[in-house]
GROMACS .gro file of C-alpha atoms in nm:
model
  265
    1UNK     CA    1  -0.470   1.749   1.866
    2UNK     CA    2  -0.575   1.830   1.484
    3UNK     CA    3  -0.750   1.534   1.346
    4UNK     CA    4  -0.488   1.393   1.063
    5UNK     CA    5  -0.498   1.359   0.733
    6UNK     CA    6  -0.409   1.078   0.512
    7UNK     CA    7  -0.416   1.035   0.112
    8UNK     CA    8  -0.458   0.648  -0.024
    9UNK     CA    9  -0.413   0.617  -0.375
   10UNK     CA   10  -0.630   0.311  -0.524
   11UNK     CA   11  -0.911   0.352  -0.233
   12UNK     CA   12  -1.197   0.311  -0.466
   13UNK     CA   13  -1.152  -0.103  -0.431
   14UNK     CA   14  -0.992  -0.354  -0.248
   15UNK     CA   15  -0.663  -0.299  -0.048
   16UNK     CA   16  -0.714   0.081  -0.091
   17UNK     CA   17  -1.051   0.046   0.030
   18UNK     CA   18  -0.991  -0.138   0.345
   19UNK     CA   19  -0.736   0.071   0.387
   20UNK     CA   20  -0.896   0.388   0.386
   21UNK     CA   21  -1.236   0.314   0.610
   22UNK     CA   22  -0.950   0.135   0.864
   23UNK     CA   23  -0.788   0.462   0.897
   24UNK     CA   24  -1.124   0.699   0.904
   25UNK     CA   25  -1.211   0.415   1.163
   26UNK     CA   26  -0.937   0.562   1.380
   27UNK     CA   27  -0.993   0.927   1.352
   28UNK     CA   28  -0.857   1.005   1.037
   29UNK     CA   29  -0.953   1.269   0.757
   30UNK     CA   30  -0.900   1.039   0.475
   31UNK     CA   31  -0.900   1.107   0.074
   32UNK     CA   32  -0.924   0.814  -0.120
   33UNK     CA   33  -0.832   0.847  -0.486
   34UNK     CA   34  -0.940   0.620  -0.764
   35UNK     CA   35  -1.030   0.621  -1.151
   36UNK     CA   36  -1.411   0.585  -1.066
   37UNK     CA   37  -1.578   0.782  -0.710
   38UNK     CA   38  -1.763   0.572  -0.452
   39UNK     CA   39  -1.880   0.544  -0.125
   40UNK     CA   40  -1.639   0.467   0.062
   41UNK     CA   41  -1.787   0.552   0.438
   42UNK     CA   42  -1.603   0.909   0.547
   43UNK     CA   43  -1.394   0.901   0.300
   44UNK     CA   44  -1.328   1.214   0.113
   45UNK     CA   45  -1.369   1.069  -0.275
   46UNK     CA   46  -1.117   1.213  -0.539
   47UNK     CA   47  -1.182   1.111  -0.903
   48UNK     CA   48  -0.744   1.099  -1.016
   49UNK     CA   49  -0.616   0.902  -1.262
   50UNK     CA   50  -0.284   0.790  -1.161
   51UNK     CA   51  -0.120   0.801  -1.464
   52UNK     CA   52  -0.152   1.199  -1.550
   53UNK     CA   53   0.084   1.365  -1.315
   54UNK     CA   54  -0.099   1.752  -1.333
   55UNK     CA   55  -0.410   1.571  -1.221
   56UNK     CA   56  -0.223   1.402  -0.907
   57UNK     CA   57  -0.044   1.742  -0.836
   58UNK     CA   58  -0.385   1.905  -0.835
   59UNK     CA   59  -0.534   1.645  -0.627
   60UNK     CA   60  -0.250   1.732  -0.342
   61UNK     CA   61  -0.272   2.125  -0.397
   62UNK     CA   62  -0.666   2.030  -0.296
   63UNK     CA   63  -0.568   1.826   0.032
   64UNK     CA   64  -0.329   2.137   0.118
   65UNK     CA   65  -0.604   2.383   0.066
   66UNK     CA   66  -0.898   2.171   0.229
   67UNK     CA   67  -0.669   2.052   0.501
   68UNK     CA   68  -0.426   2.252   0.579
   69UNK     CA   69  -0.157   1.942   0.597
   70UNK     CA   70  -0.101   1.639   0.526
   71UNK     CA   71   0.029   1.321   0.773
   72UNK     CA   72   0.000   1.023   0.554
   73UNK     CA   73   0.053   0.889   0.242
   74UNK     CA   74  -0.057   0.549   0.151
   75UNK     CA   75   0.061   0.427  -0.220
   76UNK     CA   76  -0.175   0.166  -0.322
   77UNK     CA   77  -0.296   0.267  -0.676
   78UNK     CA   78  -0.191  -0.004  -0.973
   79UNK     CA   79  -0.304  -0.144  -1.284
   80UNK     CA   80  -0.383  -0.527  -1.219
   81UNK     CA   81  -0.517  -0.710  -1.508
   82UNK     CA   82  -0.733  -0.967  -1.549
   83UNK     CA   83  -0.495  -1.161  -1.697
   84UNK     CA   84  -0.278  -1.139  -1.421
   85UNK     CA   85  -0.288  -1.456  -1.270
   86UNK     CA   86  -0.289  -1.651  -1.649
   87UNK     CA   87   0.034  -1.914  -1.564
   88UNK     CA   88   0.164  -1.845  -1.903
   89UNK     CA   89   0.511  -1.640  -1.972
   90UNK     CA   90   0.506  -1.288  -1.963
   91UNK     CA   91   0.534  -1.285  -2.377
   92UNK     CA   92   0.261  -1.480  -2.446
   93UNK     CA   93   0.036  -1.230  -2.181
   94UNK     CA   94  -0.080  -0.884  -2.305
   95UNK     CA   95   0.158  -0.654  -2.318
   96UNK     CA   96  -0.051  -0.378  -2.112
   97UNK     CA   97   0.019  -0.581  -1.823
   98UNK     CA   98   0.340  -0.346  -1.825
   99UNK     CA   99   0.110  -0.090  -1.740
  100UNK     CA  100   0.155  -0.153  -1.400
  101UNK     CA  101   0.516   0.008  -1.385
  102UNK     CA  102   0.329   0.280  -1.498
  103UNK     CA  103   0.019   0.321  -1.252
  104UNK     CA  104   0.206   0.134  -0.974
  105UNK     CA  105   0.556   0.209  -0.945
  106UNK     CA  106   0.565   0.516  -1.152
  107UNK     CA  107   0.262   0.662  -0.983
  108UNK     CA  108   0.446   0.601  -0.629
  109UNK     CA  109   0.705   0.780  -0.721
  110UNK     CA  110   0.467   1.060  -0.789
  111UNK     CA  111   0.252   1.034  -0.564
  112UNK     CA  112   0.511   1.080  -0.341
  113UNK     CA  113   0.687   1.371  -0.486
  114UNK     CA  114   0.372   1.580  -0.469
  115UNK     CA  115   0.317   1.467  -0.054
  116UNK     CA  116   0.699   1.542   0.084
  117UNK     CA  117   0.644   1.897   0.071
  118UNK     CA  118   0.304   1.850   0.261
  119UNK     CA  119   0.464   1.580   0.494
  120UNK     CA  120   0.790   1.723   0.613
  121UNK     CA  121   0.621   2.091   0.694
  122UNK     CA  122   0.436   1.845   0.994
  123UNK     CA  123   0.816   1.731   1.089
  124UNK     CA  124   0.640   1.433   1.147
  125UNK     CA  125   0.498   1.168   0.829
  126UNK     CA  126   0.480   0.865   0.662
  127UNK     CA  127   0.451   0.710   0.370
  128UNK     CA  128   0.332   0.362   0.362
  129UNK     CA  129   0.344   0.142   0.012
  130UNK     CA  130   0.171  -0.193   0.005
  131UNK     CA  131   0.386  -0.488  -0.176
  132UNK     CA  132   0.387  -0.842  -0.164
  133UNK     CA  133   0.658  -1.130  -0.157
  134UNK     CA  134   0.575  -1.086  -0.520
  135UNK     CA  135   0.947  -0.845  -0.472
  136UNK     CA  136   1.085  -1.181  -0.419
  137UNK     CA  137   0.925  -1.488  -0.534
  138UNK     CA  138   0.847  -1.545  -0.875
  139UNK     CA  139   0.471  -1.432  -0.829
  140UNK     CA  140   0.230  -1.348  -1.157
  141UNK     CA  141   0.504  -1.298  -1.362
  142UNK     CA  142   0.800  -1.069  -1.455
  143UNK     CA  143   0.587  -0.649  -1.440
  144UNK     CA  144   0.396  -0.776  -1.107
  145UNK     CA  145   0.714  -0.877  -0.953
  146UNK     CA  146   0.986  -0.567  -1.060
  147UNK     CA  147   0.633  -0.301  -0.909
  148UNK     CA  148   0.647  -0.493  -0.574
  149UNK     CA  149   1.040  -0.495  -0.609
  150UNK     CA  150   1.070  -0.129  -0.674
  151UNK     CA  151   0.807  -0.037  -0.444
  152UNK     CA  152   1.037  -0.184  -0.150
  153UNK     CA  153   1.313   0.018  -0.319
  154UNK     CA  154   1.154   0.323  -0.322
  155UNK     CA  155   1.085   0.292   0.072
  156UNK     CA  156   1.432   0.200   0.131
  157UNK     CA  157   1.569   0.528  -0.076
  158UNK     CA  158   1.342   0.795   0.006
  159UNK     CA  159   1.399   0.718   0.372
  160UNK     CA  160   1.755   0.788   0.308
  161UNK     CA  161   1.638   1.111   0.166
  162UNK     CA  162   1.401   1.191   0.454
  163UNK     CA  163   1.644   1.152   0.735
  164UNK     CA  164   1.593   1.434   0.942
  165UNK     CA  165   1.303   1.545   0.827
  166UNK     CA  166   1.043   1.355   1.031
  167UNK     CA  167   0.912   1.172   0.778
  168UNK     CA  168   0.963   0.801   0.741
  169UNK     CA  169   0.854   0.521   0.489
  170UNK     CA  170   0.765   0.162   0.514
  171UNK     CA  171   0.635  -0.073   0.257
  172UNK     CA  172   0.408  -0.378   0.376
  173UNK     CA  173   0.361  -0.728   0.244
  174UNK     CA  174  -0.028  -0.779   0.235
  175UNK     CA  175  -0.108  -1.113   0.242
  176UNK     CA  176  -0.358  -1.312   0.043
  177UNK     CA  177  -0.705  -1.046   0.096
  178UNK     CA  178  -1.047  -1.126   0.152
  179UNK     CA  179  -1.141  -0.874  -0.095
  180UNK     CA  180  -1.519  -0.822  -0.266
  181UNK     CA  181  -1.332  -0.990  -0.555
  182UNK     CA  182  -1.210  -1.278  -0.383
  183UNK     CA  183  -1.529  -1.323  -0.228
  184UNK     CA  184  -1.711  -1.367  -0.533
  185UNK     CA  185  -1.469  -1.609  -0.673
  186UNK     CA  186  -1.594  -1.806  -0.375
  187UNK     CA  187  -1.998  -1.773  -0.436
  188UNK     CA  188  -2.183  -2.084  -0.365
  189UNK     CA  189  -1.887  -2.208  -0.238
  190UNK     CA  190  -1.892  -2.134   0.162
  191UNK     CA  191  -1.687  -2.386   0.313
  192UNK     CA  192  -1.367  -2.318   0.061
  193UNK     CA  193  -1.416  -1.979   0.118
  194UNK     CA  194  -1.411  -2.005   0.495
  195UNK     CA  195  -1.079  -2.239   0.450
  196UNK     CA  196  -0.935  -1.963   0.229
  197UNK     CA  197  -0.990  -1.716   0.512
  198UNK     CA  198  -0.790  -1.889   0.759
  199UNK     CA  199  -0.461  -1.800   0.580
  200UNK     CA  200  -0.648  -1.484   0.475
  201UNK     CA  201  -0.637  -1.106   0.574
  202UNK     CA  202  -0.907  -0.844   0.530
  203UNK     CA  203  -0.809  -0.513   0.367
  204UNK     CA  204  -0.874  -0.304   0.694
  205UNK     CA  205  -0.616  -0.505   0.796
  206UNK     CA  206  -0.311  -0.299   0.688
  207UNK     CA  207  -0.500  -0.005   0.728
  208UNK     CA  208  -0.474  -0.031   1.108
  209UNK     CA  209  -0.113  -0.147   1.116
  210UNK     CA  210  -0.025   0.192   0.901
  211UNK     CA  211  -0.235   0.356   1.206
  212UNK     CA  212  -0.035   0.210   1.447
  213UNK     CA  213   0.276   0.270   1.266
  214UNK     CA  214   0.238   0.602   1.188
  215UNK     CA  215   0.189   0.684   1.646
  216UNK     CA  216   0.442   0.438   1.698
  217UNK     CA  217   0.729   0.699   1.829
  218UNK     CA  218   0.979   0.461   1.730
  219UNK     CA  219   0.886   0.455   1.338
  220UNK     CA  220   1.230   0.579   1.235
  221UNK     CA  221   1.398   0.278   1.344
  222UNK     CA  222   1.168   0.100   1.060
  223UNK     CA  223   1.206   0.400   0.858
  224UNK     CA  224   1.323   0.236   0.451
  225UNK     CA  225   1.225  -0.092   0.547
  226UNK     CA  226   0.999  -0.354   0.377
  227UNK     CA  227   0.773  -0.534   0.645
  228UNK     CA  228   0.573  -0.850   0.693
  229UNK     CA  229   0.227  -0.720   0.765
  230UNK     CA  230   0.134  -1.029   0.988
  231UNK     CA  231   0.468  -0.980   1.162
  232UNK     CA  232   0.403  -0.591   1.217
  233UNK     CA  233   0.103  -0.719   1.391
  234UNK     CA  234   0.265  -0.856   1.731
  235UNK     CA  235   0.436  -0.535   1.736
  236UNK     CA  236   0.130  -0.352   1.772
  237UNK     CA  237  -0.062  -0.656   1.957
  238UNK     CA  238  -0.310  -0.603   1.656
  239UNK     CA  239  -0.567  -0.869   1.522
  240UNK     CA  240  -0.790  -0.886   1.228
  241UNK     CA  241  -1.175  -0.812   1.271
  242UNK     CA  242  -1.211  -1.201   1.413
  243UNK     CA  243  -0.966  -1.147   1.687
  244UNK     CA  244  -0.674  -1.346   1.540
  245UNK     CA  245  -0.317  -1.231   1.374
  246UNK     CA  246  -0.289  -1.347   1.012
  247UNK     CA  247  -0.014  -1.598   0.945
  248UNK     CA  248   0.358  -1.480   0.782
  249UNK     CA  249   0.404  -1.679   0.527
  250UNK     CA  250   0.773  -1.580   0.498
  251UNK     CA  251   0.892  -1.946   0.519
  252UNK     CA  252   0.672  -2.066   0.196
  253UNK     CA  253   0.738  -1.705  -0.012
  254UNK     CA  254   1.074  -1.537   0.121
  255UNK     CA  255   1.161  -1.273   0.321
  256UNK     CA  256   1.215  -0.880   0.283
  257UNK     CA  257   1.578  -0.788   0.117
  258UNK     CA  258   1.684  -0.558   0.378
  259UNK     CA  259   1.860  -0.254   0.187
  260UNK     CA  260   2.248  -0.193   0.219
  261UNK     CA  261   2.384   0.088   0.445
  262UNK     CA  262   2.577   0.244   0.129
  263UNK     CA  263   2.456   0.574   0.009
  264UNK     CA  264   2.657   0.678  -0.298
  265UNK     CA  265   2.595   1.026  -0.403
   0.00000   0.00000   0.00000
């Protein structure tokens, strides 16, 4: 079998990271994309900035002409500002934290214009978006929750537009992530770090449920559908690296809208 190939937009940190070495962890050819290049162990670094769309078109044409095809599309890539988590109404924030229905949701939707080409001449793909019950709950504010709403909207309409083609799409609650950031908030601080971590998930996390999803011969049937990460996991019988499944918190943040039936053309 051809070794696949997977894009993840936003693998230069964080989620997108974790994401991408998961996947090259299980056999993938992975390019990671991201405004600055790093190391990212086997992944194939691509310097794109998300918000021109010639730049993300070229960054595909290279994938086709490297690879030869393309299996996977993870959209991770967004704008989060520092200012994200300030508890004060969305007018008295910066207004560039809009930006991230720009590089976000925007850069989804581009993202995966440029890949359905690639994906549906494999009659088999996915595309996998990460979210949050920020699509939901009343989470950083107004921009952070419409992105993780219209991410789960995009999954649920472009699988309408997929059917038949092979290709399906999913979008994932993450849950809270033990990323380099969050570990740093932590420094000096070892024992409220380690209680963090027990309602905590590390980045690779998602990246091996998107694995699993993706050889899972009954995708289709979660084909437009926004999933609980921690949930997918007892499908799959997957842990985290320390052998446990990460809790749902669906009864403190919501659940996943599950999209109507109705397709109006």
């Amino acid at each position: 079998m051809d070794t696949p190939v997977a894009v993840v937009t936003g693998a230069s940190r964080g989620a997108g990271r974790g994401i991408a070495a998961a996947l090259v962890a299980r056999g993938w050819r992975v390019y990671g994309t991201g405004r600055t290049v790093t190391d990212a162990g086997g992944v194939v670094p691509m310097q794109v900035d998300h918000a021109d769309d010639e730049a993300v078109g070229a960054m595909f044409e290279r994938v086709a002409a490297e690879s030869g095809r393309l299996d996977l599309l993870v959209n991770n890539a967004a704008v989060i500002s520092d200012d994200l988590v300030d508890p004060k109404p969305f007018w008295q924030k910066p207004i560039e934290l809009a930006d991230v229905l720009n590089v976000g949701l925007r850069s989804a939707y581009v993202a995966s214009w440029y890949a359905a080409p690639l994906l549906i001449a494999n009659d088999k793909g996915l595309i996998a978006f990460t979210s949050s019950p920020g699509s939901v709950c009343y989470m950083h504010g107004a921009a952070y929750g419409a992105q993780k709403a219209g991410v789960d909207k995009l999954a649920a309409d472009m699988a309408v537009d997929f059917r038949g083609t092979g290709v399906s799409t999913v979008s994932i609650w993450m849950g809270i992530l033990l990323t380099e950031k969050l570990r740093a908030a932590f420094a000096g601080h070892p024992d409220e770090l380690a209680k963090t971590a027990e309602h905590a998930e590390t980045p690779e996390f998602t990246g091996y449920l998107i694995d699993a999803l993706y050889r899972d011969p009954e995708v289709s049937a979660l084909s437009g559908h926004t999933v609980i990460g921690a949930e997918l996991a007892h499908r799959y019988g997957l842990t985290d690296e320390a052998g446990r499944v990460p809790p749902s918190h669906r009864d403190m943040l919501g659940a996943p809208r599950e999209p109507s039936s109705v397709v109006v053309r």
